[in-house]
Amino acid sequence: MKSLRGRAPSKILRLTILGAWALFCLLPILWFLSIGLRPRTEIILPQPLYWPTWTVEAWNMIWSDWPMGYYLRNSIVAVLGSVVIDLALAIPAAYALARYRFRLREDIGFYILSTRMMAPAVVAIPIFFLLRNLGLLDTVWALMLVYAAMNLSLVTWIIRSYMLDIPSEIEDAARTDGATDLKILVMIIVPMCLPGIITAAVIAVIFGINEFLFTLLIASTKSAYTLSVALANFTGGSDGVIYNAISMVAFLAFMPVLVLLIAIQNHLSRGLTMGAVKG
Amino acid sequence: MSIATTNNGRAASAARPRIYRRRSPLRRKLFPYLLVLPAVAYLLGITLYPGIYAMVQSLYRVKFNSWTFIGLDNYEKLFADPEFWASLWNTLVIGASALALEFVIAMTLAAFAYRDPWVRGWRIIFLLPMLFMPSAVSFIWKLAFNDGGVVSDLLMGIGVIGSPLDFLGNVWLARLSLVITDVWQWTPFLFIIFVAALQSQDMEIEEAARLDGARWSQIFWNISLPLIAPIVAVALVLRGIDIVTMFTSVFIITGGTPGGATETVSYFIYRTGFKRFDFGYASAASVVVLVATVILAQTFVKRFFKSGRD
């Protein structure tokens, strides 16, 4: 690194640019936190207020004025359920794509991938009718099924990428010992690509928590509202948008996501590109 | 699975000749198909079924529960509908600006950060906006641009403008507010991928070029960038897909105003279907977008992803 001096861009330039962007990332977050920690009367003013009267009024309000427990439960149940469905479907599929040669392999793999490209709005109407006919509108089950479908491509491709890294000699050895293919998958492959499975699961959790359009269409009461969509309903008639409550809910969802992401940060780029980048 | 059964299995396999445990050739051949079948069936249920449903529905006029067959009328009306074309144009303008900005910023930041000793710290900080729910981020910027007037106030504070800007009233300012919202939240997506790509390249090549007397900027442009080009392409494709399906921020921040100037295709379909309850017409628009998506996916995306290792 020392030898780079003189040729590398100057340290001041580098720190200025990176620092400027860091401020641009952080300042809106801190300001939004301050919105959550101020009374509602200090939010929308002719002259914005940057140092408010600090209060946890909004935090208390979200628990007392709204069925936040339901929203939280719906988010957790729908997201975790969808991840379980995804893993159950994706692990065998990923194994087939990574390990077997069969006709249509490329086409099937690409088909799975291509479902990631579908705009939610495009399939929203038929899926809305499908769920209505099944009597699943406004249920957590509907959210679970939709989130699972939305993330299945991603989960399959991420896990597939990690399976490709496992040397096939290990499986060959197990096979000569008489293990069946299914046993190899469960006892050898799954434990060995656990980091990939966890990465895929975390990314699926995050996208599930974030999901907005389908939830907006499916949910109409507290029995299916998630945090993401409940936010948009924090408008109390004449009160307008209740920003301090929105802020508190946003940070409530932010904290677990932050923890999950830090846990997988070294796998993040690989996960986000569905395995195209290793690093 | 208990240890006992595993031991039994092992004992049995040792006792019998190995060949005995092999599957029949047909079962071996079918096995990979059986593995992918559940996932494919699930995805077909949630893509093929809706696709066919939308195609059928697009041929009808749907009023509540009564469907009247009208042939291709919906499509005729759609292609003559200035609102539909406007939504395509808006999606293109907003999406292309956001993607271009995100690319330039993320690449610049990555170029400066990837050999910085604090790269992990920068990465966590830059990542933070991505960790908020998009609906929450939309509200952050709705408040900053419109309701709270913070952006105007700050710009007035440094003397750039004299009076508050009306971010909802002006076509370009409204579009700009959506672009900035997207850039703020999603630049880290590209940044993380670019940094990882730059870090995983072969450092010896850079080193060799440096010893030959190449400048830092030359090395970046002529060596590092071409090396990571395939990954950059994948990242841009993935981000591009998400940008053209932009919905949440439009729904929360602008609602398509002013005069439909920020209405994206997704919002057009949503509004037609779930606000005007014109489901047949909305389905026709869905089918058109779906066909376009399939064509784009086949021509642009397919080459970047391979299922197995060949």
Coordinates of C-alpha atoms in Angstrom, one line a residue:
Chain A
M1 CA 0.0 0.0 0.0
K2 CA 2.8 2.4 0.8
S3 CA 4.2 2.2 -2.7
L4 CA 0.8 3.5 -4.0
R5 CA 1.3 6.9 -2.6
G6 CA 1.7 9.6 -5.1
R7 CA -0.1 7.7 -7.8
A8 CA -3.3 6.9 -5.9
P9 CA -5.8 9.8 -5.7
S10 CA -5.0 12.1 -2.9
K11 CA -6.3 11.2 0.5
I12 CA -8.1 14.5 0.9
L13 CA -10.1 14.0 -2.3
R14 CA -11.0 10.5 -1.4
L15 CA -12.1 11.4 2.1
T16 CA -14.1 14.4 0.8
I17 CA -16.0 12.4 -1.7
L18 CA -16.7 9.4 0.6
G19 CA -17.4 11.7 3.5
A20 CA -19.9 13.8 1.5
W21 CA -21.9 10.7 0.5
A22 CA -21.8 9.4 4.0
L23 CA -23.3 12.6 5.2
F24 CA -26.0 12.4 2.5
C25 CA -26.8 8.9 3.7
L26 CA -26.8 9.8 7.4
L27 CA -28.4 13.2 7.7
P28 CA -31.8 12.3 6.4
I29 CA -31.8 9.3 8.7
L30 CA -30.9 11.3 11.8
W31 CA -33.4 14.0 10.8
F32 CA -36.1 11.4 10.3
L33 CA -35.3 10.0 13.8
S34 CA -35.7 13.5 15.2
I35 CA -39.1 13.6 13.5
G36 CA -40.1 10.4 15.4
L37 CA -38.9 11.9 18.7
R38 CA -40.8 15.2 18.5
P39 CA -44.5 16.1 19.1
R40 CA -46.8 16.2 16.1
T41 CA -47.1 20.0 16.3
E42 CA -43.5 20.5 15.4
I43 CA -43.4 18.5 12.2
I44 CA -45.2 20.5 9.5
L45 CA -44.4 24.2 10.1
P46 CA -43.9 27.2 7.7
Q47 CA -40.3 27.1 8.9
P48 CA -38.8 23.6 9.5
L49 CA -37.6 23.0 13.0
Y50 CA -34.2 21.2 13.3
W51 CA -33.9 21.0 17.0
P52 CA -37.3 19.9 18.4
T53 CA -38.7 19.3 21.8
W54 CA -37.6 15.7 22.4
T55 CA -40.4 13.3 23.4
V56 CA -41.3 9.6 23.0
E57 CA -45.0 10.5 22.5
A58 CA -45.0 8.9 19.0
W59 CA -43.5 5.7 20.2
N60 CA -46.2 5.4 22.9
M61 CA -48.8 6.4 20.3
I62 CA -48.0 3.6 17.8
W63 CA -48.7 1.0 20.5
S64 CA -51.8 2.6 21.9
D65 CA -53.5 4.1 18.9
W66 CA -52.9 1.3 16.3
P67 CA -52.9 -2.5 16.5
M68 CA -49.2 -2.5 16.1
G69 CA -49.0 -6.0 17.7
Y70 CA -51.1 -7.3 14.8
Y71 CA -49.0 -5.5 12.2
L72 CA -45.8 -6.9 13.7
R73 CA -47.2 -10.4 13.9
N74 CA -48.4 -10.3 10.3
S75 CA -45.0 -9.1 9.1
I76 CA -43.2 -11.8 11.0
V77 CA -45.5 -14.7 10.2
A78 CA -45.9 -13.9 6.5
V79 CA -42.1 -13.3 6.0
L80 CA -40.9 -16.3 8.0
G81 CA -43.5 -18.6 6.4
S82 CA -42.5 -17.4 3.0
V83 CA -38.9 -18.1 3.7
V84 CA -39.6 -21.6 4.8
I85 CA -41.6 -22.3 1.6
D86 CA -38.8 -20.8 -0.4
L87 CA -36.1 -23.0 1.2
A88 CA -38.2 -26.1 0.8
L89 CA -38.7 -25.5 -2.9
A90 CA -35.4 -23.9 -3.7
I91 CA -32.9 -26.3 -2.1
P92 CA -33.8 -29.3 -4.3
A93 CA -34.2 -27.1 -7.4
A94 CA -30.9 -25.4 -6.8
Y95 CA -29.3 -28.8 -6.4
A96 CA -30.7 -30.1 -9.6
L97 CA -29.5 -27.0 -11.5
A98 CA -26.0 -27.0 -9.9
R99 CA -25.3 -30.7 -10.2
Y100 CA -27.2 -32.6 -12.8
R101 CA -27.0 -32.5 -16.6
F102 CA -30.4 -32.8 -18.0
R103 CA -32.3 -31.5 -21.0
L104 CA -33.9 -28.1 -20.5
R105 CA -31.7 -27.4 -17.6
E106 CA -30.7 -24.0 -18.9
D107 CA -34.3 -23.2 -19.9
I108 CA -35.7 -24.1 -16.5
G109 CA -32.9 -22.2 -14.7
F110 CA -33.6 -19.1 -16.8
Y111 CA -37.4 -19.5 -16.4
I112 CA -36.9 -19.5 -12.6
L113 CA -34.7 -16.4 -12.9
S114 CA -37.0 -14.6 -15.2
T115 CA -39.8 -14.6 -12.7
R116 CA -37.7 -12.0 -10.8
M117 CA -38.1 -9.7 -13.8
M118 CA -41.9 -9.6 -13.6
A119 CA -43.3 -6.3 -12.5
P120 CA -45.5 -6.9 -9.5
A121 CA -48.2 -4.6 -11.0
V122 CA -48.4 -6.7 -14.1
V123 CA -49.4 -9.9 -12.2
A124 CA -51.2 -8.0 -9.5
I125 CA -54.7 -8.1 -11.0
P126 CA -54.8 -11.8 -11.8
I127 CA -53.2 -12.7 -8.5
F128 CA -55.8 -10.5 -6.7
F129 CA -58.6 -12.4 -8.4
L130 CA -56.9 -15.8 -7.8
L131 CA -56.6 -15.0 -4.1
R132 CA -60.2 -13.7 -4.0
N133 CA -61.5 -16.9 -5.5
L134 CA -59.5 -18.9 -3.0
G135 CA -61.0 -16.8 -0.2
L136 CA -57.6 -15.7 0.9
L137 CA -57.8 -12.0 0.6
D138 CA -56.9 -10.1 3.7
T139 CA -55.1 -13.1 5.2
V140 CA -51.5 -13.7 6.3
W141 CA -51.5 -16.9 4.2
A142 CA -52.0 -14.9 1.0
L143 CA -49.1 -12.7 1.9
M144 CA -47.0 -15.7 2.7
L145 CA -47.7 -17.4 -0.7
V146 CA -47.0 -14.2 -2.6
Y147 CA -43.8 -13.3 -0.8
A148 CA -42.6 -16.9 -1.4
A149 CA -43.3 -16.6 -5.1
M150 CA -41.6 -13.2 -5.3
N151 CA -38.4 -14.4 -3.7
L152 CA -38.2 -18.0 -5.0
S153 CA -36.0 -17.1 -8.0
L154 CA -33.6 -15.2 -5.9
V155 CA -33.3 -17.9 -3.2
T156 CA -32.8 -20.6 -5.8
W157 CA -30.1 -18.8 -7.7
I158 CA -28.2 -17.8 -4.6
I159 CA -28.2 -21.3 -3.2
R160 CA -27.3 -22.7 -6.6
S161 CA -24.2 -20.5 -6.7
Y162 CA -23.0 -21.7 -3.3
M163 CA -23.6 -25.4 -4.3
L164 CA -21.5 -24.9 -7.4
D165 CA -18.5 -24.2 -5.1
I166 CA -18.7 -27.5 -3.4
P167 CA -16.2 -29.9 -5.0
S168 CA -18.0 -32.8 -6.5
E169 CA -15.3 -35.2 -5.3
I170 CA -17.0 -35.1 -1.9
E171 CA -20.3 -36.3 -3.3
D172 CA -18.5 -38.9 -5.4
A173 CA -16.9 -40.3 -2.3
A174 CA -20.2 -40.4 -0.5
R175 CA -21.8 -42.1 -3.5
T176 CA -19.2 -44.8 -3.6
D177 CA -19.9 -45.4 0.1
G178 CA -23.5 -46.1 -1.0
A179 CA -25.3 -42.9 0.0
T180 CA -28.4 -42.1 -2.1
D181 CA -28.6 -38.8 -3.9
L182 CA -31.2 -37.5 -1.5
K183 CA -29.1 -38.4 1.4
I184 CA -26.1 -36.7 -0.1
L185 CA -28.2 -33.5 -0.5
V186 CA -29.5 -33.5 3.0
M187 CA -26.4 -34.8 4.9
I188 CA -23.6 -33.2 2.9
I189 CA -24.7 -30.5 0.5
V190 CA -27.1 -28.6 2.7
P191 CA -24.6 -28.3 5.7
M192 CA -21.8 -27.3 3.3
C193 CA -23.7 -24.5 1.6
L194 CA -25.3 -23.2 4.8
P195 CA -23.8 -19.7 4.4
G196 CA -25.5 -19.5 1.0
I197 CA -28.8 -20.7 2.5
I198 CA -28.6 -18.1 5.3
T199 CA -27.7 -15.3 2.9
A200 CA -30.6 -16.2 0.7
A201 CA -32.9 -16.4 3.6
V202 CA -31.8 -13.0 5.0
I203 CA -32.3 -11.3 1.6
A204 CA -35.7 -12.9 1.2
V205 CA -36.6 -11.7 4.7
I206 CA -35.7 -8.1 3.8
F207 CA -37.5 -8.1 0.5
G208 CA -40.5 -9.6 2.3
I209 CA -40.5 -6.9 4.9
N210 CA -40.3 -4.3 2.2
E211 CA -43.0 -5.6 0.0
F212 CA -45.6 -3.0 -0.7
L213 CA -47.9 -3.4 -3.7
F214 CA -49.2 -6.9 -3.2
T215 CA -49.7 -6.3 0.5
L216 CA -51.6 -3.1 -0.3
L217 CA -54.0 -5.1 -2.6
I218 CA -54.3 -8.1 -0.3
A219 CA -54.6 -6.5 3.1
S220 CA -57.6 -4.4 4.1
T221 CA -57.7 -4.8 7.9
K222 CA -55.4 -5.5 10.8
S223 CA -55.6 -9.2 10.1
A224 CA -53.2 -8.8 7.2
Y225 CA -51.7 -5.3 7.3
T226 CA -47.9 -5.5 7.6
L227 CA -45.6 -2.8 8.9
S228 CA -44.7 -1.7 5.4
V229 CA -48.3 -1.0 4.4
A230 CA -49.6 0.0 7.8
L231 CA -47.3 3.0 7.5
A232 CA -49.2 4.4 4.5
N233 CA -52.4 4.3 6.6
F234 CA -51.0 6.6 9.3
T235 CA -53.1 9.4 8.1
G236 CA -55.7 10.6 10.5
G237 CA -58.3 12.6 8.5
S238 CA -57.7 16.2 9.4
D239 CA -54.3 15.4 11.0
G240 CA -52.8 14.6 7.6
V241 CA -49.9 12.2 7.5
I242 CA -48.8 11.3 11.0
Y243 CA -45.0 11.5 10.3
N244 CA -43.7 10.9 13.8
A245 CA -45.6 7.6 14.1
I246 CA -44.3 6.6 10.7
S247 CA -40.8 7.3 11.7
M248 CA -41.0 5.2 14.8
V249 CA -42.4 2.2 12.8
A250 CA -39.7 2.7 10.2
F251 CA -37.0 2.4 12.9
L252 CA -38.8 -0.5 14.5
A253 CA -38.4 -2.4 11.2
F254 CA -35.0 -1.1 10.6
M255 CA -33.3 -2.4 13.7
P256 CA -33.7 -6.2 13.0
V257 CA -32.9 -5.7 9.3
L258 CA -29.6 -3.9 10.3
V259 CA -28.7 -6.8 12.6
L260 CA -29.4 -9.4 9.9
L261 CA -27.4 -7.5 7.3
I262 CA -24.4 -7.0 9.4
A263 CA -24.5 -10.8 10.0
I264 CA -24.2 -11.5 6.3
Q265 CA -22.3 -8.5 5.1
N266 CA -19.5 -10.5 3.5
H267 CA -22.0 -12.4 1.4
L268 CA -24.1 -9.5 0.5
S269 CA -22.8 -8.7 -2.9
R270 CA -23.0 -12.3 -3.9
G271 CA -26.6 -12.5 -2.6
L272 CA -27.8 -9.3 -4.3
T273 CA -26.5 -10.5 -7.7
M274 CA -27.9 -13.9 -7.2
G275 CA -24.5 -15.4 -7.2
A276 CA -23.0 -13.6 -10.2
V277 CA -20.4 -11.9 -8.0
K278 CA -18.2 -13.8 -5.6
G279 CA -16.7 -11.8 -2.9
Chain B
M1 CA -33.0 -38.4 11.3
S2 CA -31.6 -40.3 14.2
I3 CA -28.1 -41.7 14.4
A4 CA -29.5 -45.3 14.7
T5 CA -31.1 -45.2 11.2
T6 CA -28.0 -43.8 9.7
N7 CA -26.0 -46.6 11.1
N8 CA -28.5 -49.2 9.9
G9 CA -28.3 -47.7 6.4
R10 CA -24.5 -47.9 6.4
A11 CA -24.5 -51.5 7.7
A12 CA -27.0 -52.5 5.0
S13 CA -25.0 -50.9 2.3
A14 CA -21.8 -52.7 3.4
A15 CA -23.6 -56.0 3.4
R16 CA -25.0 -55.7 0.0
P17 CA -23.0 -55.3 -3.2
R18 CA -22.8 -51.6 -4.0
I19 CA -24.3 -51.9 -7.4
Y20 CA -27.5 -53.1 -5.8
R21 CA -28.2 -49.7 -4.4
R22 CA -28.0 -47.9 -7.7
R23 CA -31.3 -46.6 -9.1
S24 CA -32.8 -47.8 -12.4
P25 CA -31.6 -45.7 -15.3
L26 CA -35.1 -44.2 -15.8
R27 CA -35.3 -43.1 -12.2
R28 CA -31.8 -41.6 -12.4
K29 CA -32.9 -39.6 -15.4
L30 CA -36.0 -38.3 -13.8
F31 CA -34.5 -37.4 -10.5
P32 CA -33.3 -33.9 -11.4
Y33 CA -36.7 -33.1 -12.9
L34 CA -38.4 -34.2 -9.7
L35 CA -36.1 -31.9 -7.8
V36 CA -37.0 -28.8 -9.8
L37 CA -40.6 -29.7 -10.3
P38 CA -42.1 -28.2 -7.1
A39 CA -40.3 -24.9 -7.6
V40 CA -41.3 -24.7 -11.2
A41 CA -44.9 -25.7 -10.5
Y42 CA -45.1 -23.0 -7.8
L43 CA -43.7 -20.4 -10.1
L44 CA -45.9 -21.4 -13.0
G45 CA -48.9 -21.1 -10.7
I46 CA -48.0 -17.5 -9.9
T47 CA -46.8 -16.5 -13.4
L48 CA -48.3 -18.6 -16.1
Y49 CA -51.8 -18.7 -14.5
P50 CA -51.8 -14.9 -14.1
G51 CA -50.5 -14.4 -17.6
I52 CA -53.2 -16.5 -19.1
Y53 CA -55.8 -14.9 -16.8
A54 CA -54.7 -11.4 -17.8
M55 CA -54.8 -12.4 -21.5
V56 CA -58.3 -13.7 -21.3
Q57 CA -59.5 -10.8 -19.1
S58 CA -58.0 -8.3 -21.5
L59 CA -60.6 -9.4 -24.1
Y60 CA -63.5 -8.4 -21.9
R61 CA -65.1 -5.4 -20.4
V62 CA -65.2 -6.1 -16.7
K63 CA -67.8 -4.2 -14.7
F64 CA -67.9 -5.7 -11.2
N65 CA -68.8 -9.3 -11.8
S66 CA -70.1 -9.0 -15.3
W67 CA -67.8 -9.8 -18.1
T68 CA -68.6 -8.7 -21.7
F69 CA -66.6 -10.0 -24.5
I70 CA -65.3 -7.1 -26.6
G71 CA -62.4 -8.7 -28.6
L72 CA -59.4 -6.5 -29.0
D73 CA -61.2 -3.2 -28.1
N74 CA -59.1 -2.8 -25.0
Y75 CA -55.9 -3.0 -26.9
E76 CA -57.1 -0.6 -29.6
K77 CA -58.1 1.9 -26.9
L78 CA -54.8 1.3 -25.0
F79 CA -52.6 2.1 -27.9
A80 CA -54.5 5.2 -28.6
D81 CA -54.5 6.2 -24.9
P82 CA -52.1 9.2 -24.3
E83 CA -52.1 8.4 -20.6
F84 CA -50.6 4.9 -21.3
W85 CA -47.9 6.3 -23.6
A86 CA -47.2 9.0 -21.0
S87 CA -46.8 6.4 -18.3
L88 CA -44.3 4.6 -20.5
W89 CA -42.4 7.8 -21.2
N90 CA -42.4 8.8 -17.5
T91 CA -41.1 5.4 -16.6
L92 CA -38.3 5.7 -19.1
V93 CA -37.4 9.3 -18.1
I94 CA -37.4 8.7 -14.4
G95 CA -35.9 5.2 -14.6
A96 CA -33.1 6.1 -16.9
S97 CA -32.1 9.2 -14.9
A98 CA -32.2 7.3 -11.7
L99 CA -30.2 4.4 -13.1
A100 CA -27.6 6.7 -14.7
L101 CA -27.1 8.7 -11.5
E102 CA -26.9 5.6 -9.3
F103 CA -24.4 4.1 -11.7
V104 CA -22.1 7.1 -11.8
I105 CA -22.2 7.7 -8.1
A106 CA -21.8 4.1 -7.1
M107 CA -18.9 3.6 -9.5
T108 CA -17.2 6.8 -8.3
L109 CA -17.6 5.8 -4.6
A110 CA -16.5 2.3 -5.3
A111 CA -13.4 3.5 -7.1
F112 CA -12.4 5.6 -4.1
A113 CA -13.4 3.1 -1.5
Y114 CA -12.3 -0.3 -2.6
R115 CA -8.7 0.0 -1.4
D116 CA -9.5 2.4 1.4
P117 CA -8.5 0.9 4.8
W118 CA -11.9 1.7 6.2
V119 CA -13.9 0.1 3.4
R120 CA -16.0 -2.0 5.7
G121 CA -17.0 1.1 7.7
W122 CA -17.9 3.0 4.5
R123 CA -19.9 0.1 3.3
I124 CA -22.0 -0.1 6.4
I125 CA -22.7 3.6 6.4
F126 CA -23.6 3.7 2.7
L127 CA -25.8 0.6 3.2
L128 CA -28.1 2.2 5.8
P129 CA -30.6 3.8 3.4
M130 CA -31.2 0.5 1.7
L131 CA -32.3 -1.1 5.0
F132 CA -35.4 1.1 5.5
M133 CA -38.6 -0.1 4.0
P134 CA -39.3 1.6 0.7
S135 CA -42.6 2.9 2.0
A136 CA -40.8 4.5 4.9
V137 CA -38.1 6.0 2.6
S138 CA -40.9 7.5 0.5
F139 CA -42.3 9.2 3.5
I140 CA -38.9 10.5 4.5
W141 CA -38.6 12.3 1.2
K142 CA -42.2 13.2 0.9
L143 CA -41.7 15.1 4.2
A144 CA -38.4 16.6 3.1
F145 CA -39.6 17.8 -0.3
N146 CA -43.2 18.6 0.2
D147 CA -44.9 18.6 3.6
G148 CA -42.0 19.7 5.7
G149 CA -40.3 21.9 3.1
V150 CA -36.8 21.0 4.4
V151 CA -35.2 20.8 1.0
S152 CA -36.4 24.2 0.0
D153 CA -35.4 25.6 3.4
L154 CA -31.9 24.2 3.1
L155 CA -31.5 25.5 -0.5
M156 CA -32.8 28.9 0.6
G157 CA -30.4 28.8 3.5
I158 CA -27.4 28.5 1.2
G159 CA -28.9 31.1 -1.2
V160 CA -29.5 28.8 -4.2
I161 CA -33.2 29.8 -4.4
G162 CA -35.2 32.7 -3.2
S163 CA -38.5 31.2 -2.5
P164 CA -39.7 27.6 -1.6
L165 CA -39.9 25.2 -4.5
D166 CA -43.2 23.4 -5.3
F167 CA -42.0 19.9 -5.7
L168 CA -45.5 18.6 -6.5
G169 CA -46.5 21.3 -8.9
N170 CA -43.6 21.3 -11.3
V171 CA -43.3 18.4 -13.7
W172 CA -39.5 18.2 -13.6
L173 CA -39.3 18.8 -9.8
A174 CA -41.8 16.1 -9.1
R175 CA -39.9 13.7 -11.3
L176 CA -36.6 14.8 -9.7
S177 CA -38.0 14.1 -6.2
L178 CA -38.7 10.5 -7.3
V179 CA -35.3 10.2 -8.8
I180 CA -33.5 11.5 -5.7
T181 CA -35.6 9.1 -3.5
D182 CA -34.5 6.2 -5.6
V183 CA -30.9 7.3 -5.8
W184 CA -30.7 7.8 -2.0
Q185 CA -32.1 4.4 -1.3
W186 CA -30.6 2.2 -4.0
T187 CA -27.2 3.6 -4.9
P188 CA -25.8 1.3 -2.2
F189 CA -27.1 -1.7 -4.1
L190 CA -24.7 -0.9 -6.9
F191 CA -22.0 0.3 -4.7
I192 CA -21.8 -2.9 -2.7
I193 CA -21.6 -5.0 -5.9
F194 CA -19.0 -2.8 -7.5
V195 CA -16.8 -2.7 -4.5
A196 CA -16.9 -6.5 -4.2
A197 CA -16.1 -6.8 -7.9
L198 CA -13.2 -4.5 -7.7
Q199 CA -11.8 -6.2 -4.6
S200 CA -12.1 -9.6 -6.1
Q201 CA -10.1 -8.7 -9.3
D202 CA -6.6 -9.9 -9.7
M203 CA -4.5 -7.3 -7.9
E204 CA -1.4 -8.4 -9.7
I205 CA -2.6 -7.0 -13.0
E206 CA -3.1 -3.6 -11.4
E207 CA 0.3 -3.9 -9.7
A208 CA 2.0 -4.7 -13.0
A209 CA 0.4 -1.7 -14.7
R210 CA 1.5 0.5 -11.9
L211 CA 5.0 -0.7 -12.2
D212 CA 4.9 0.2 -15.9
G213 CA 4.2 3.7 -14.8
A214 CA 0.4 3.9 -15.4
R215 CA -1.5 6.6 -13.5
W216 CA -4.2 5.6 -11.0
S217 CA -7.0 6.9 -13.2
Q218 CA -5.5 5.1 -16.3
I219 CA -5.4 1.8 -14.4
F220 CA -9.0 2.2 -13.3
W221 CA -10.4 3.1 -16.7
N222 CA -8.3 0.8 -18.8
I223 CA -7.8 -2.2 -16.6
S224 CA -10.1 -2.5 -13.6
L225 CA -13.3 -1.3 -15.3
P226 CA -13.1 -3.6 -18.3
L227 CA -12.3 -6.5 -15.9
I228 CA -15.4 -6.0 -13.9
A229 CA -17.6 -5.1 -16.9
P230 CA -19.7 -8.3 -16.8
I231 CA -20.5 -7.8 -13.2
V232 CA -21.4 -4.2 -13.7
A233 CA -23.8 -5.3 -16.5
V234 CA -25.5 -7.9 -14.2
A235 CA -25.9 -5.3 -11.5
L236 CA -27.3 -2.7 -13.8
V237 CA -29.7 -5.2 -15.3
L238 CA -31.0 -6.2 -11.8
R239 CA -31.3 -2.5 -10.7
G240 CA -32.9 -1.6 -14.0
I241 CA -35.6 -4.2 -13.6
D242 CA -36.5 -2.9 -10.2
I243 CA -36.5 0.7 -11.4
V244 CA -38.9 0.1 -14.2
T245 CA -41.3 -1.5 -11.8
M246 CA -41.2 1.6 -9.6
F247 CA -44.5 1.9 -7.7
T248 CA -44.2 2.5 -3.9
S249 CA -42.6 6.0 -4.1
V250 CA -45.0 7.1 -6.8
F251 CA -47.9 5.9 -4.7
I252 CA -46.7 7.7 -1.6
I253 CA -44.9 10.8 -2.8
T254 CA -46.6 12.1 -5.9
G255 CA -49.6 9.9 -6.7
G256 CA -48.8 10.6 -10.3
T257 CA -49.1 14.4 -10.1
P258 CA -48.7 16.9 -11.6
G259 CA -51.1 16.0 -14.4
G260 CA -49.8 12.4 -14.6
A261 CA -46.2 13.5 -15.2
T262 CA -44.9 11.0 -12.6
E263 CA -47.3 8.2 -13.3
T264 CA -45.2 5.1 -14.1
V265 CA -46.5 2.0 -15.9
S266 CA -47.0 0.2 -12.7
Y267 CA -49.0 3.0 -11.2
F268 CA -51.0 3.3 -14.4
I269 CA -52.0 -0.4 -14.2
Y270 CA -52.8 0.0 -10.5
R271 CA -54.9 3.1 -11.0
T272 CA -56.8 1.6 -13.9
G273 CA -57.5 -1.6 -12.1
F274 CA -57.9 -0.7 -8.5
K275 CA -59.0 2.9 -8.6
R276 CA -61.2 2.9 -11.8
F277 CA -62.0 -0.8 -11.5
D278 CA -61.5 -1.1 -15.2
F279 CA -59.9 -4.6 -14.9
G280 CA -60.2 -5.6 -18.5
Y281 CA -58.4 -2.5 -19.6
A282 CA -55.7 -2.8 -16.9
S283 CA -55.2 -6.4 -17.9
A284 CA -54.6 -5.4 -21.5
A285 CA -51.9 -3.0 -20.3
S286 CA -50.4 -5.8 -18.1
V287 CA -50.2 -8.1 -21.1
V288 CA -48.4 -5.5 -23.2
V289 CA -45.9 -4.9 -20.4
L290 CA -45.5 -8.6 -19.8
V291 CA -44.7 -9.3 -23.5
A292 CA -42.2 -6.4 -23.4
T293 CA -40.6 -7.9 -20.3
V294 CA -40.3 -11.3 -21.8
I295 CA -38.7 -10.0 -24.9
L296 CA -36.3 -7.8 -22.9
A297 CA -35.4 -10.7 -20.6
Q298 CA -34.7 -13.0 -23.5
T299 CA -32.5 -10.6 -25.4
F300 CA -30.6 -8.8 -22.6
V301 CA -30.7 -10.8 -19.5
K302 CA -30.3 -14.4 -20.6
R303 CA -26.6 -14.1 -21.6
F304 CA -25.6 -13.0 -18.1
F305 CA -26.8 -16.0 -16.2
K306 CA -25.9 -19.6 -16.6
S307 CA -27.5 -22.4 -14.6
G308 CA -24.7 -24.9 -14.3
R309 CA -21.0 -24.8 -14.7
D310 CA -20.0 -25.7 -18.2

